[in-house]
Amino acid sequence: MVIKPTGYALWEKMQRALDGLFKATGHVNAYFPLFIPKRYLEKEAEHVEGFAKECAVVTHHRLVAKPDGNGLMPDPKAALGDEEMLVIRPTSETIIWRTYKEWIQSYRDLPLLINQWANVVRWEMRTRLFLRTAEFLWQEGHTAHASQKEAEEETHQMVEVYRRFAEEWMAMPVLVGPKTDGQKFPGAIYTLCIEAMMQDGKALQAGTSHFLGQNFAKAFDVTFQNVQNQQEHAWATSWGVSTRLIGGLIMTHSDDNGLVIPPRLAPLHVVICPLGRNDAERGPSIAAAEKLAEELRALPRDEFFGYEPISVKIDKTFDKQPGYRYAEYELRGVPVRVEIGPKDIEKAACAVARRDVPGKDGKQFGIPLAGAAAHISDLLRAIQLALFERAKAYRDAATVTANTLDEFKAFFPLEKDDETGTQPLKFVYAHWDGTAETEEMVQQQYKATIRCLPFHGPTEPGTCIFTGKPSARRVVFARAY
RNA sequence: CGGGGUGUAGCUCAGUUUGGUAGAGCGCCUGGUUUGGGACCAGGAAGUCGUCGGUUCGAAUCCGGCCACCCCGACCA
């Protein structure tokens, strides 16, 4: 996976915001090895089964020239034995819990609240840009606790951190709740997730927080002495979000004119385009642009922008047409564009365009330069809110209830209907009997999966629309990425 | 791994049916004119036609092997 500078700048903004939220909840960062001994992975039964089929395996530690002199081959003498063989981490529970064994002796060593920013590799059969790449960047939190209660509180706290990040920073509304047993993390007791809807109506799992019980502590023999002088296995959680979020952000907000980046995560908040046909006209435009840029950068910093200054660029590519310059920054998703030309200078004003309303419609002329900085700062906050409200309205409008199997089928057509085109997909609330068999059948037949059992959703009991058996509550079905 | 498809200039592709010595648009470079929503004119650079072999006087084009990539399916943060 190659992430070019603009995309990476977006990831850095995400990292900074998330890292702040992790630190604010008492977590610290550390780093663990990329290579995991294969035998570690074998220790937790469900975990092995979940990840074994997508591991890159290191079998040799040296290359030598081929006998015919053309190219290189692994040196047979440098083969790693079964006990030495390594895998490239698909996730780090095993190596981290092997390490925690050394770190944890007493209840006084707990809780251990550690996060790691890293890359992982999962050998997927088919990749999809940003959403499913063989290598991806992520953070993985791994915590150890002295009690089940505390570990479960941590699991809930972290999914709430993810919800806040998704909604308040990415402006991406999410459903929050547990996965079904069939969809939970391999090795977890349960998995909580945030689940977002993309503009095609498909669901994107955007973050997960797992309660791991004592599974890994038992697998790696991690015990501590409690206040009563007894040995006890530690309780675990793990939680993560990845560069998949970049894909989620793009697919939540962007339009036909290009990227739309919510202001709180935009690497560049404001671009100012001075205009003019010759040096005599450009001079005053540039001077006004520089003054406005300074005023924007000098605005008081606050929590909204992570206590960082508003980021401003002055675009002086006069050899390009103005229309070209506007389109270029729209394509790149810069939230606010300011135009200052001779006509504005006459009136001591400028034109301000908001990216969430594409094209000329989002442009307002005659904003006085005197109060422009404050106006733009307010506008950035308004855009952040508008993006969230728009995405939420979109999702809610595309959320439906199915009370019969026929209704359900209609929401998940199996073949593209050439008459009507592909109809947008939906989040479908329906009753389900709670069994893995039914869930499996629905996935096979309708290519829809249960995304989660949302905490804030209908909870009345009913009858499973697939089997007629009793259902404890409605769950959310959707096609997923 | 099964089914389908595609490899020709930096990008998107035409040319392959019917063999005759390499094309377009966009992008790039130079000069000029333009400049408030993706400008115009002139000139220019740029391709072992995926690869190896075969047929032929002659192959991007016909035949065979190989490789790579894309789409659909099984798998999945």
Tab-separated table of C-alpha atoms in Angstrom, chain A:
chain	number	residue	atom	x	y	z
A	1	MET	CA	0.000	0.000	0.000
A	2	VAL	CA	1.335	3.396	-0.962
A	3	ILE	CA	-0.173	6.409	0.773
A	4	LYS	CA	0.789	9.620	-0.995
A	5	PRO	CA	1.550	12.793	0.980
A	6	THR	CA	-1.953	14.287	0.953
A	7	GLY	CA	-3.537	11.049	2.095
A	8	TYR	CA	-0.840	10.543	4.691
A	9	ALA	CA	-1.384	14.062	6.039
A	10	LEU	CA	-5.013	13.080	6.589
A	11	TRP	CA	-3.913	9.940	8.434
A	12	GLU	CA	-1.584	12.049	10.580
A	13	LYS	CA	-4.492	14.303	11.536
A	14	MET	CA	-6.529	11.251	12.449
A	15	GLN	CA	-3.650	9.830	14.467
A	16	ARG	CA	-3.169	13.038	16.379
A	17	ALA	CA	-6.847	13.297	17.307
A	18	LEU	CA	-7.170	9.635	18.270
A	19	ASP	CA	-3.911	9.636	20.173
A	20	GLY	CA	-5.180	12.611	22.163
A	21	LEU	CA	-8.359	10.737	23.027
A	22	PHE	CA	-6.356	7.666	24.094
A	23	LYS	CA	-4.018	9.711	26.275
A	24	ALA	CA	-6.986	11.512	27.810
A	25	THR	CA	-8.357	8.132	28.896
A	26	GLY	CA	-5.087	7.131	30.530
A	27	HIS	CA	-3.390	5.120	27.816
A	28	VAL	CA	0.277	5.208	26.828
A	29	ASN	CA	2.027	4.188	23.618
A	30	ALA	CA	4.557	1.399	23.199
A	31	TYR	CA	5.896	-0.758	20.393
A	32	PHE	CA	6.048	-4.515	19.900
A	33	PRO	CA	7.762	-6.661	17.232
A	34	LEU	CA	6.596	-7.045	13.648
A	35	PHE	CA	7.616	-10.715	13.644
A	36	ILE	CA	5.666	-13.101	15.814
A	37	PRO	CA	6.906	-16.634	16.481
A	38	LYS	CA	4.452	-18.993	14.845
A	39	ARG	CA	4.177	-20.993	18.053
A	40	TYR	CA	2.714	-17.945	19.881
A	41	LEU	CA	-0.120	-17.794	17.386
A	42	GLU	CA	-0.926	-21.442	18.037
A	43	LYS	CA	-1.705	-20.848	21.697
A	44	GLU	CA	-5.269	-19.493	21.533
A	45	ALA	CA	-7.516	-21.885	19.621
A	46	GLU	CA	-10.122	-19.495	18.179
A	47	HIS	CA	-7.456	-16.907	17.436
A	48	VAL	CA	-5.424	-19.396	15.364
A	49	GLU	CA	-8.460	-20.437	13.408
A	50	GLY	CA	-9.384	-16.845	12.649
A	51	PHE	CA	-6.017	-15.655	11.409
A	52	ALA	CA	-4.078	-18.709	10.210
A	53	LYS	CA	-5.378	-18.511	6.667
A	54	GLU	CA	-4.168	-14.983	6.075
A	55	CYS	CA	-0.665	-14.978	7.525
A	56	ALA	CA	2.525	-14.076	5.689
A	57	VAL	CA	5.132	-16.551	6.947
A	58	VAL	CA	8.874	-16.029	7.296
A	59	THR	CA	10.625	-19.334	6.552
A	60	HIS	CA	14.196	-18.249	5.756
A	61	HIS	CA	16.592	-15.568	6.899
A	62	ARG	CA	18.980	-15.381	3.957
A	63	LEU	CA	19.007	-15.255	0.159
A	64	VAL	CA	21.678	-16.760	-2.062
A	65	ALA	CA	22.389	-16.656	-5.803
A	66	LYS	CA	20.540	-19.279	-7.801
A	67	PRO	CA	22.729	-22.051	-9.237
A	68	ASP	CA	22.303	-20.634	-12.764
A	69	GLY	CA	23.362	-17.205	-11.546
A	70	ASN	CA	20.063	-15.586	-12.536
A	71	GLY	CA	18.559	-14.004	-9.478
A	72	LEU	CA	18.226	-15.004	-5.846
A	73	MET	CA	16.596	-17.790	-3.877
A	74	PRO	CA	16.105	-18.541	-0.182
A	75	ASP	CA	19.179	-20.269	1.177
A	76	PRO	CA	18.141	-23.829	2.135
A	77	LYS	CA	20.768	-23.704	4.875
A	78	ALA	CA	19.026	-20.663	6.353
A	79	ALA	CA	15.602	-22.276	6.682
A	80	LEU	CA	13.804	-21.623	9.955
A	81	GLY	CA	12.699	-24.741	11.774
A	82	ASP	CA	9.134	-25.311	12.907
A	83	GLU	CA	9.890	-23.821	16.316
A	84	GLU	CA	11.646	-20.778	14.847
A	85	MET	CA	9.251	-19.943	12.054
A	86	LEU	CA	7.813	-16.419	12.187
A	87	VAL	CA	4.652	-14.778	10.961
A	88	ILE	CA	4.251	-11.103	10.162
A	89	ARG	CA	1.735	-9.799	12.683
A	90	PRO	CA	-1.876	-9.876	11.522
A	91	THR	CA	-2.660	-8.429	14.992
A	92	SER	CA	-0.534	-8.412	18.127
A	93	GLU	CA	-2.489	-10.051	20.945
A	94	THR	CA	-0.186	-13.042	21.136
A	95	ILE	CA	3.175	-11.313	21.231
A	96	ILE	CA	1.856	-8.640	23.567
A	97	TRP	CA	0.363	-11.110	26.023
A	98	ARG	CA	3.572	-13.153	25.890
A	99	THR	CA	5.295	-9.920	26.907
A	100	TYR	CA	2.707	-9.009	29.544
A	101	LYS	CA	3.527	-12.300	31.243
A	102	GLU	CA	6.876	-10.739	32.132
A	103	TRP	CA	5.356	-7.434	33.227
A	104	ILE	CA	2.486	-8.536	35.431
A	105	GLN	CA	2.956	-10.037	38.866
A	106	SER	CA	0.779	-8.073	41.241
A	107	TYR	CA	-2.581	-6.341	41.153
A	108	ARG	CA	-0.438	-3.235	41.636
A	109	ASP	CA	0.872	-3.741	38.058
A	110	LEU	CA	-2.676	-3.376	36.757
A	111	PRO	CA	-4.342	-1.963	34.851
A	112	LEU	CA	-1.887	-1.966	31.987
A	113	LEU	CA	-3.247	0.509	29.426
A	114	ILE	CA	-1.113	0.326	26.301
A	115	ASN	CA	-1.612	1.332	22.696
A	116	GLN	CA	0.592	0.708	19.686
A	117	TRP	CA	0.667	2.497	16.324
A	118	ALA	CA	1.848	-0.044	13.786
A	119	ASN	CA	1.428	-1.764	10.465
A	120	VAL	CA	-0.051	-5.243	10.118
A	121	VAL	CA	-0.357	-7.713	7.261
A	122	ARG	CA	-3.350	-9.858	6.414
A	123	TRP	CA	-3.010	-11.866	3.231
A	124	GLU	CA	-6.451	-11.166	1.803
A	125	MET	CA	-7.544	-12.956	-1.322
A	126	ARG	CA	-8.911	-9.744	-2.738
A	127	THR	CA	-7.941	-6.268	-1.760
A	128	ARG	CA	-9.813	-3.029	-2.016
A	129	LEU	CA	-8.159	0.366	-1.853
A	130	PHE	CA	-8.088	1.682	1.728
A	131	LEU	CA	-10.792	-0.778	2.848
A	132	ARG	CA	-8.964	-4.051	2.523
A	133	THR	CA	-5.264	-3.857	1.774
A	134	ALA	CA	-2.730	-6.617	2.419
A	135	GLU	CA	-0.769	-4.241	4.617
A	136	PHE	CA	-2.464	-1.510	6.578
A	137	LEU	CA	-1.633	1.017	9.272
A	138	TRP	CA	-3.600	1.011	12.472
A	139	GLN	CA	-3.529	1.407	16.197
A	140	GLU	CA	-4.173	-1.498	18.515
A	141	GLY	CA	-4.871	-0.998	22.185
A	142	HIS	CA	-4.131	-3.927	24.504
A	143	THR	CA	-5.137	-3.580	28.106
A	144	ALA	CA	-4.864	-5.882	31.120
A	145	HIS	CA	-7.100	-5.558	34.157
A	146	ALA	CA	-7.520	-7.040	37.610
A	147	SER	CA	-11.272	-7.603	37.259
A	148	GLN	CA	-13.831	-8.567	34.684
A	149	LYS	CA	-15.883	-5.497	35.496
A	150	GLU	CA	-13.004	-3.136	34.873
A	151	ALA	CA	-12.088	-4.846	31.590
A	152	GLU	CA	-15.667	-4.669	30.366
A	153	GLU	CA	-15.854	-0.987	31.308
A	154	GLU	CA	-12.698	-0.435	29.281
A	155	THR	CA	-14.201	-2.246	26.293
A	156	HIS	CA	-17.242	0.041	26.432
A	157	GLN	CA	-15.181	3.162	27.072
A	158	MET	CA	-13.053	2.563	23.978
A	159	VAL	CA	-15.938	1.923	21.624
A	160	GLU	CA	-17.343	5.196	22.915
A	161	VAL	CA	-14.018	6.886	22.112
A	162	TYR	CA	-14.335	5.517	18.584
A	163	ARG	CA	-17.909	6.737	18.320
A	164	ARG	CA	-16.845	10.207	19.373
A	165	PHE	CA	-13.975	10.245	16.921
A	166	ALA	CA	-16.161	9.004	14.063
A	167	GLU	CA	-18.997	11.422	14.725
A	168	GLU	CA	-17.265	14.490	16.120
A	169	TRP	CA	-14.076	14.433	14.041
A	170	MET	CA	-14.910	12.476	10.891
A	171	ALA	CA	-18.527	13.739	10.871
A	172	MET	CA	-19.451	10.132	10.125
A	173	PRO	CA	-22.506	8.894	12.016
A	174	VAL	CA	-22.202	5.355	13.359
A	175	LEU	CA	-24.269	2.666	14.979
A	176	VAL	CA	-22.722	1.305	18.167
A	177	GLY	CA	-23.271	-2.124	19.605
A	178	PRO	CA	-22.104	-5.717	19.887
A	179	LYS	CA	-21.394	-7.979	16.945
A	180	THR	CA	-23.098	-11.340	16.805
A	181	ASP	CA	-21.065	-14.339	17.973
A	182	GLY	CA	-20.536	-15.223	14.346
A	183	GLN	CA	-18.971	-11.848	13.581
A	184	LYS	CA	-16.925	-11.295	16.735
A	185	PHE	CA	-13.126	-11.168	16.875
A	186	PRO	CA	-11.424	-14.584	16.978
A	187	GLY	CA	-10.549	-15.093	20.629
A	188	ALA	CA	-12.967	-12.526	22.059
A	189	ILE	CA	-15.854	-13.083	24.452
A	190	TYR	CA	-17.661	-10.290	22.634
A	191	THR	CA	-16.888	-7.520	20.182
A	192	LEU	CA	-18.349	-4.017	20.218
A	193	CYS	CA	-18.204	-2.070	16.997
A	194	ILE	CA	-18.985	1.177	15.269
A	195	GLU	CA	-20.718	0.683	11.955
A	196	ALA	CA	-21.100	3.410	9.313
A	197	MET	CA	-23.136	3.684	6.128
A	198	MET	CA	-21.413	4.697	2.910
A	199	GLN	CA	-23.204	6.649	0.170
A	200	ASP	CA	-24.028	3.470	-1.749
A	201	GLY	CA	-25.861	2.170	1.305
A	202	LYS	CA	-23.233	-0.405	2.170
A	203	ALA	CA	-22.027	-0.825	5.718
A	204	LEU	CA	-18.456	-0.232	6.807
A	205	GLN	CA	-17.112	-1.644	10.046
A	206	ALA	CA	-15.116	1.338	11.183
A	207	GLY	CA	-13.760	0.278	14.546
A	208	THR	CA	-13.918	-2.565	17.042
A	209	SER	CA	-13.381	-2.985	20.778
A	210	HIS	CA	-13.080	-6.505	22.118
A	211	PHE	CA	-13.637	-7.946	25.571
A	212	LEU	CA	-11.209	-10.861	25.598
A	213	GLY	CA	-12.047	-12.230	29.045
A	214	GLN	CA	-9.168	-14.320	30.391
A	215	ASN	CA	-8.591	-16.167	27.113
A	216	PHE	CA	-5.187	-14.695	26.329
A	217	ALA	CA	-4.101	-14.571	29.965
A	218	LYS	CA	-4.771	-18.294	30.173
A	219	ALA	CA	-3.102	-19.023	26.828
A	220	PHE	CA	0.052	-17.181	27.900
A	221	ASP	CA	-0.189	-17.892	31.602
A	222	VAL	CA	-0.453	-14.287	32.719
A	223	THR	CA	-1.383	-14.260	36.394
A	224	PHE	CA	-1.199	-11.715	39.169
A	225	GLN	CA	-1.440	-11.904	42.916
A	226	ASN	CA	-4.566	-10.192	44.211
A	227	VAL	CA	-5.161	-8.433	47.537
A	228	GLN	CA	-6.257	-11.746	49.069
A	229	ASN	CA	-2.848	-13.222	48.182
A	230	GLN	CA	-4.340	-15.460	45.480
A	231	GLN	CA	-3.100	-16.022	41.921
A	232	GLU	CA	-5.603	-14.878	39.296
A	233	HIS	CA	-5.595	-14.616	35.481
A	234	ALA	CA	-5.675	-11.075	34.149
A	235	TRP	CA	-8.638	-9.730	32.167
A	236	ALA	CA	-8.042	-8.347	28.696
A	237	THR	CA	-9.369	-5.970	26.078
A	238	SER	CA	-8.128	-5.007	22.653
A	239	TRP	CA	-9.384	-2.341	20.270
A	240	GLY	CA	-8.362	-0.905	16.961
A	241	VAL	CA	-9.039	1.368	14.025
A	242	SER	CA	-7.096	1.432	10.782
A	243	THR	CA	-6.371	3.330	7.588
A	244	ARG	CA	-9.732	1.916	6.512
A	245	LEU	CA	-11.067	5.082	8.182
A	246	ILE	CA	-9.571	7.081	5.312
A	247	GLY	CA	-11.746	5.085	2.937
A	248	GLY	CA	-14.733	5.590	5.216
A	249	LEU	CA	-14.216	9.332	5.307
A	250	ILE	CA	-13.942	9.521	1.530
A	251	MET	CA	-17.031	7.413	0.919
A	252	THR	CA	-19.139	9.209	3.501
A	253	HIS	CA	-18.678	12.774	2.319
A	254	SER	CA	-17.242	13.044	-1.154
A	255	ASP	CA	-19.231	14.094	-4.224
A	256	ASP	CA	-18.843	14.291	-8.006
A	257	ASN	CA	-16.497	17.259	-7.668
A	258	GLY	CA	-14.068	15.241	-5.583
A	259	LEU	CA	-13.025	14.859	-1.990
A	260	VAL	CA	-14.862	16.506	0.875
A	261	ILE	CA	-12.836	16.569	4.083
A	262	PRO	CA	-14.426	17.552	7.390
A	263	PRO	CA	-12.627	20.642	8.731
A	264	ARG	CA	-11.442	19.037	11.969
A	265	LEU	CA	-9.384	16.513	9.974
A	266	ALA	CA	-8.446	18.614	6.962
A	267	PRO	CA	-4.664	18.969	6.584
A	268	LEU	CA	-5.381	22.284	4.845
A	269	HIS	CA	-8.364	24.279	6.104
A	270	VAL	CA	-8.324	27.322	3.869
A	271	VAL	CA	-6.851	28.120	0.484
A	272	ILE	CA	-6.714	31.732	-0.581
A	273	CYS	CA	-6.599	32.409	-4.324
A	274	PRO	CA	-5.445	35.921	-5.118
A	275	LEU	CA	-6.579	36.948	-8.606
A	276	GLY	CA	-5.367	39.464	-11.139
A	277	ARG	CA	-4.469	39.841	-14.785
A	278	ASN	CA	-1.122	41.569	-14.272
A	279	ASP	CA	1.341	42.484	-11.571
A	280	ALA	CA	-0.475	45.746	-10.845
A	281	GLU	CA	-3.657	43.841	-10.032
A	282	ARG	CA	-1.973	40.870	-8.366
A	283	GLY	CA	0.101	42.909	-5.940
A	284	PRO	CA	-2.830	44.203	-3.829
A	285	SER	CA	-4.592	40.819	-4.050
A	286	ILE	CA	-1.536	39.006	-2.712
A	287	ALA	CA	-1.043	41.584	0.031
A	288	ALA	CA	-4.661	41.188	1.155
A	289	ALA	CA	-4.324	37.404	0.996
A	290	GLU	CA	-1.220	37.462	3.167
A	291	LYS	CA	-2.892	39.707	5.698
A	292	LEU	CA	-5.944	37.459	5.895
A	293	ALA	CA	-3.749	34.355	6.182
A	294	GLU	CA	-1.911	35.895	9.124
A	295	GLU	CA	-5.189	36.822	10.812
A	296	LEU	CA	-6.478	33.275	10.378
A	297	ARG	CA	-3.289	31.754	11.789
A	298	ALA	CA	-3.381	34.166	14.702
A	299	LEU	CA	-6.923	33.293	15.801
A	300	PRO	CA	-7.147	31.949	19.352
A	301	ARG	CA	-6.616	28.179	19.361
A	302	ASP	CA	-9.195	25.879	20.803
A	303	GLU	CA	-10.301	22.292	21.207
A	304	PHE	CA	-12.190	22.264	17.891
A	305	PHE	CA	-8.959	22.327	15.870
A	306	GLY	CA	-7.011	20.296	18.412
A	307	TYR	CA	-5.356	23.488	19.692
A	308	GLU	CA	-3.564	23.831	16.378
A	309	PRO	CA	-3.659	26.963	14.240
A	310	ILE	CA	-5.946	27.107	11.226
A	311	SER	CA	-3.950	25.893	8.265
A	312	VAL	CA	-3.868	28.332	5.334
A	313	LYS	CA	-2.238	28.273	1.920
A	314	ILE	CA	-1.988	31.088	-0.571
A	315	ASP	CA	-2.193	29.813	-4.127
A	316	LYS	CA	-0.200	31.974	-6.497
A	317	THR	CA	-0.378	29.841	-9.624
A	318	PHE	CA	-1.424	32.747	-11.833
A	319	ASP	CA	-0.433	30.839	-14.951
A	320	LYS	CA	-3.490	28.639	-14.361
A	321	GLN	CA	-7.022	29.806	-15.067
A	322	PRO	CA	-9.002	30.806	-11.964
A	323	GLY	CA	-11.580	28.128	-12.774
A	324	TYR	CA	-8.826	25.544	-12.934
A	325	ARG	CA	-7.541	26.616	-9.524
A	326	TYR	CA	-11.018	26.469	-7.959
A	327	ALA	CA	-11.697	23.025	-9.382
A	328	GLU	CA	-8.322	21.747	-8.239
A	329	TYR	CA	-8.936	22.650	-4.589
A	330	GLU	CA	-12.461	21.301	-4.709
A	331	LEU	CA	-11.038	18.033	-5.982
A	332	ARG	CA	-8.689	17.992	-3.004
A	333	GLY	CA	-11.464	18.698	-0.553
A	334	VAL	CA	-10.138	21.889	1.051
A	335	PRO	CA	-13.084	22.988	3.238
A	336	VAL	CA	-12.950	26.727	2.509
A	337	ARG	CA	-11.647	28.649	-0.491
A	338	VAL	CA	-11.220	32.404	-0.490
A	339	GLU	CA	-10.932	34.482	-3.659
A	340	ILE	CA	-9.468	37.973	-3.589
A	341	GLY	CA	-9.353	39.893	-6.872
A	342	PRO	CA	-9.357	43.482	-8.077
A	343	LYS	CA	-13.139	43.797	-7.721
A	344	ASP	CA	-12.906	42.673	-4.096
A	345	ILE	CA	-10.012	44.959	-3.307
A	346	GLU	CA	-12.113	47.938	-4.425
A	347	LYS	CA	-14.715	47.010	-1.824
A	348	ALA	CA	-12.251	45.726	0.803
A	349	ALA	CA	-14.005	42.372	0.586
A	350	CYS	CA	-13.447	38.811	-0.572
A	351	ALA	CA	-15.410	35.826	-1.867
A	352	VAL	CA	-15.705	32.758	0.374
A	353	ALA	CA	-16.661	29.310	-0.932
A	354	ARG	CA	-17.589	26.319	1.221
A	355	ARG	CA	-16.646	22.884	-0.120
A	356	ASP	CA	-19.671	21.064	1.291
A	357	VAL	CA	-21.781	23.019	-1.210
A	358	PRO	CA	-19.927	22.333	-4.468
A	359	GLY	CA	-19.483	24.738	-7.365
A	360	LYS	CA	-20.639	28.336	-7.542
A	361	ASP	CA	-23.598	27.656	-5.242
A	362	GLY	CA	-21.301	27.485	-2.246
A	363	LYS	CA	-19.647	30.804	-2.982
A	364	GLN	CA	-20.574	34.048	-1.293
A	365	PHE	CA	-19.262	37.381	-2.562
A	366	GLY	CA	-18.762	40.565	-0.606
A	367	ILE	CA	-17.485	39.207	2.709
A	368	PRO	CA	-15.714	42.228	4.273
A	369	LEU	CA	-12.002	41.576	4.718
A	370	ALA	CA	-12.202	43.239	8.133
A	371	GLY	CA	-14.149	40.403	9.711
A	372	ALA	CA	-13.232	37.658	7.255
A	373	ALA	CA	-11.001	35.617	9.574
A	374	ALA	CA	-13.709	35.246	12.201
A	375	HIS	CA	-16.300	34.568	9.510
A	376	ILE	CA	-14.158	31.750	8.068
A	377	SER	CA	-13.470	30.248	11.477
A	378	ASP	CA	-17.220	30.137	12.121
A	379	LEU	CA	-17.831	28.722	8.674
A	380	LEU	CA	-15.382	25.855	9.257
A	381	ARG	CA	-17.305	24.897	12.386
A	382	ALA	CA	-20.592	25.155	10.510
A	383	ILE	CA	-19.287	22.909	7.736
A	384	GLN	CA	-18.199	20.265	10.239
A	385	LEU	CA	-21.697	20.203	11.687
A	386	ALA	CA	-23.419	20.323	8.314
A	387	LEU	CA	-21.436	17.347	7.048
A	388	PHE	CA	-22.422	15.277	10.049
A	389	GLU	CA	-26.080	16.269	9.816
A	390	ARG	CA	-26.179	15.542	6.099
A	391	ALA	CA	-24.557	12.121	6.500
A	392	LYS	CA	-26.882	11.292	9.380
A	393	ALA	CA	-29.960	12.357	7.438
A	394	TYR	CA	-28.770	10.233	4.516
A	395	ARG	CA	-28.281	7.185	6.692
A	396	ASP	CA	-31.550	7.616	8.549
A	397	ALA	CA	-33.440	7.990	5.275
A	398	ALA	CA	-31.827	4.763	4.096
A	399	THR	CA	-32.678	2.866	7.276
A	400	VAL	CA	-35.792	0.731	7.090
A	401	THR	CA	-37.703	-1.989	8.878
A	402	ALA	CA	-38.586	-5.363	7.409
A	403	ASN	CA	-41.421	-7.293	9.035
A	404	THR	CA	-41.671	-10.095	6.502
A	405	LEU	CA	-39.246	-12.116	4.446
A	406	ASP	CA	-40.641	-10.612	1.230
A	407	GLU	CA	-39.957	-7.108	2.477
A	408	PHE	CA	-36.456	-8.188	3.434
A	409	LYS	CA	-35.792	-9.741	0.025
A	410	ALA	CA	-36.875	-6.558	-1.711
A	411	PHE	CA	-34.214	-4.578	0.146
A	412	PHE	CA	-31.442	-6.966	-0.897
A	413	PRO	CA	-32.057	-7.794	-4.551
A	414	LEU	CA	-29.782	-10.579	-5.702
A	415	GLU	CA	-29.399	-9.523	-9.296
A	416	LYS	CA	-29.007	-6.119	-10.778
A	417	ASP	CA	-32.301	-5.115	-12.316
A	418	ASP	CA	-31.521	-3.609	-15.709
A	419	GLU	CA	-34.837	-1.744	-15.774
A	420	THR	CA	-34.374	0.167	-12.544
A	421	GLY	CA	-30.598	0.109	-12.273
A	422	THR	CA	-28.983	-0.738	-8.989
A	423	GLN	CA	-31.146	0.480	-6.197
A	424	PRO	CA	-29.357	2.060	-3.247
A	425	LEU	CA	-28.882	-0.341	-0.369
A	426	LYS	CA	-30.336	0.040	3.090
A	427	PHE	CA	-29.770	-0.697	6.735
A	428	VAL	CA	-32.596	-3.080	7.535
A	429	TYR	CA	-33.933	-3.640	11.049
A	430	ALA	CA	-35.422	-7.116	11.270
A	431	HIS	CA	-36.138	-9.829	13.797
A	432	TRP	CA	-33.661	-12.705	13.952
A	433	ASP	CA	-33.840	-15.859	16.016
A	434	GLY	CA	-30.348	-15.377	17.421
A	435	THR	CA	-28.813	-18.484	15.883
A	436	ALA	CA	-25.593	-18.692	13.899
A	437	GLU	CA	-27.304	-21.012	11.407
A	438	THR	CA	-29.880	-18.411	10.422
A	439	GLU	CA	-27.241	-15.709	10.231
A	440	GLU	CA	-25.144	-17.935	7.974
A	441	MET	CA	-28.123	-18.733	5.763
A	442	VAL	CA	-29.002	-15.055	5.331
A	443	GLN	CA	-25.424	-14.255	4.399
A	444	GLN	CA	-25.360	-17.035	1.825
A	445	GLN	CA	-28.714	-16.231	0.301
A	446	TYR	CA	-28.933	-12.461	0.439
A	447	LYS	CA	-25.274	-11.402	0.814
A	448	ALA	CA	-26.368	-9.409	3.828
A	449	THR	CA	-24.793	-9.691	7.248
A	450	ILE	CA	-25.833	-8.650	10.716
A	451	ARG	CA	-23.809	-5.512	11.299
A	452	CYS	CA	-24.580	-5.122	14.971
A	453	LEU	CA	-27.171	-5.126	17.722
A	454	PRO	CA	-27.252	-1.350	18.246
A	455	PHE	CA	-27.356	-0.064	21.809
A	456	HIS	CA	-29.736	2.677	20.720
A	457	GLY	CA	-32.232	0.750	18.636
A	458	PRO	CA	-35.582	-0.955	18.928
A	459	THR	CA	-35.473	-3.689	21.542
A	460	GLU	CA	-39.002	-5.125	21.444
A	461	PRO	CA	-39.202	-8.918	21.053
A	462	GLY	CA	-40.852	-10.494	18.021
A	463	THR	CA	-40.687	-13.323	15.544
A	464	CYS	CA	-37.738	-14.173	13.327
A	465	ILE	CA	-38.683	-13.376	9.721
A	466	PHE	CA	-36.534	-16.230	8.436
A	467	THR	CA	-37.512	-19.105	10.716
A	468	GLY	CA	-40.604	-17.959	12.624
A	469	LYS	CA	-38.848	-18.663	15.904
A	470	PRO	CA	-38.937	-16.136	18.754
A	471	SER	CA	-36.640	-13.137	18.431
A	472	ALA	CA	-35.304	-11.182	21.384
A	473	ARG	CA	-34.927	-7.963	19.411
A	474	ARG	CA	-34.385	-6.482	15.983
A	475	VAL	CA	-30.857	-6.434	14.561
A	476	VAL	CA	-29.360	-4.462	11.673
A	477	PHE	CA	-28.770	-6.249	8.396
A	478	ALA	CA	-26.770	-4.711	5.560
A	479	ARG	CA	-24.462	-5.489	2.708
A	480	ALA	CA	-20.957	-4.800	3.891
A	481	TYR	CA	-17.607	-3.877	2.411
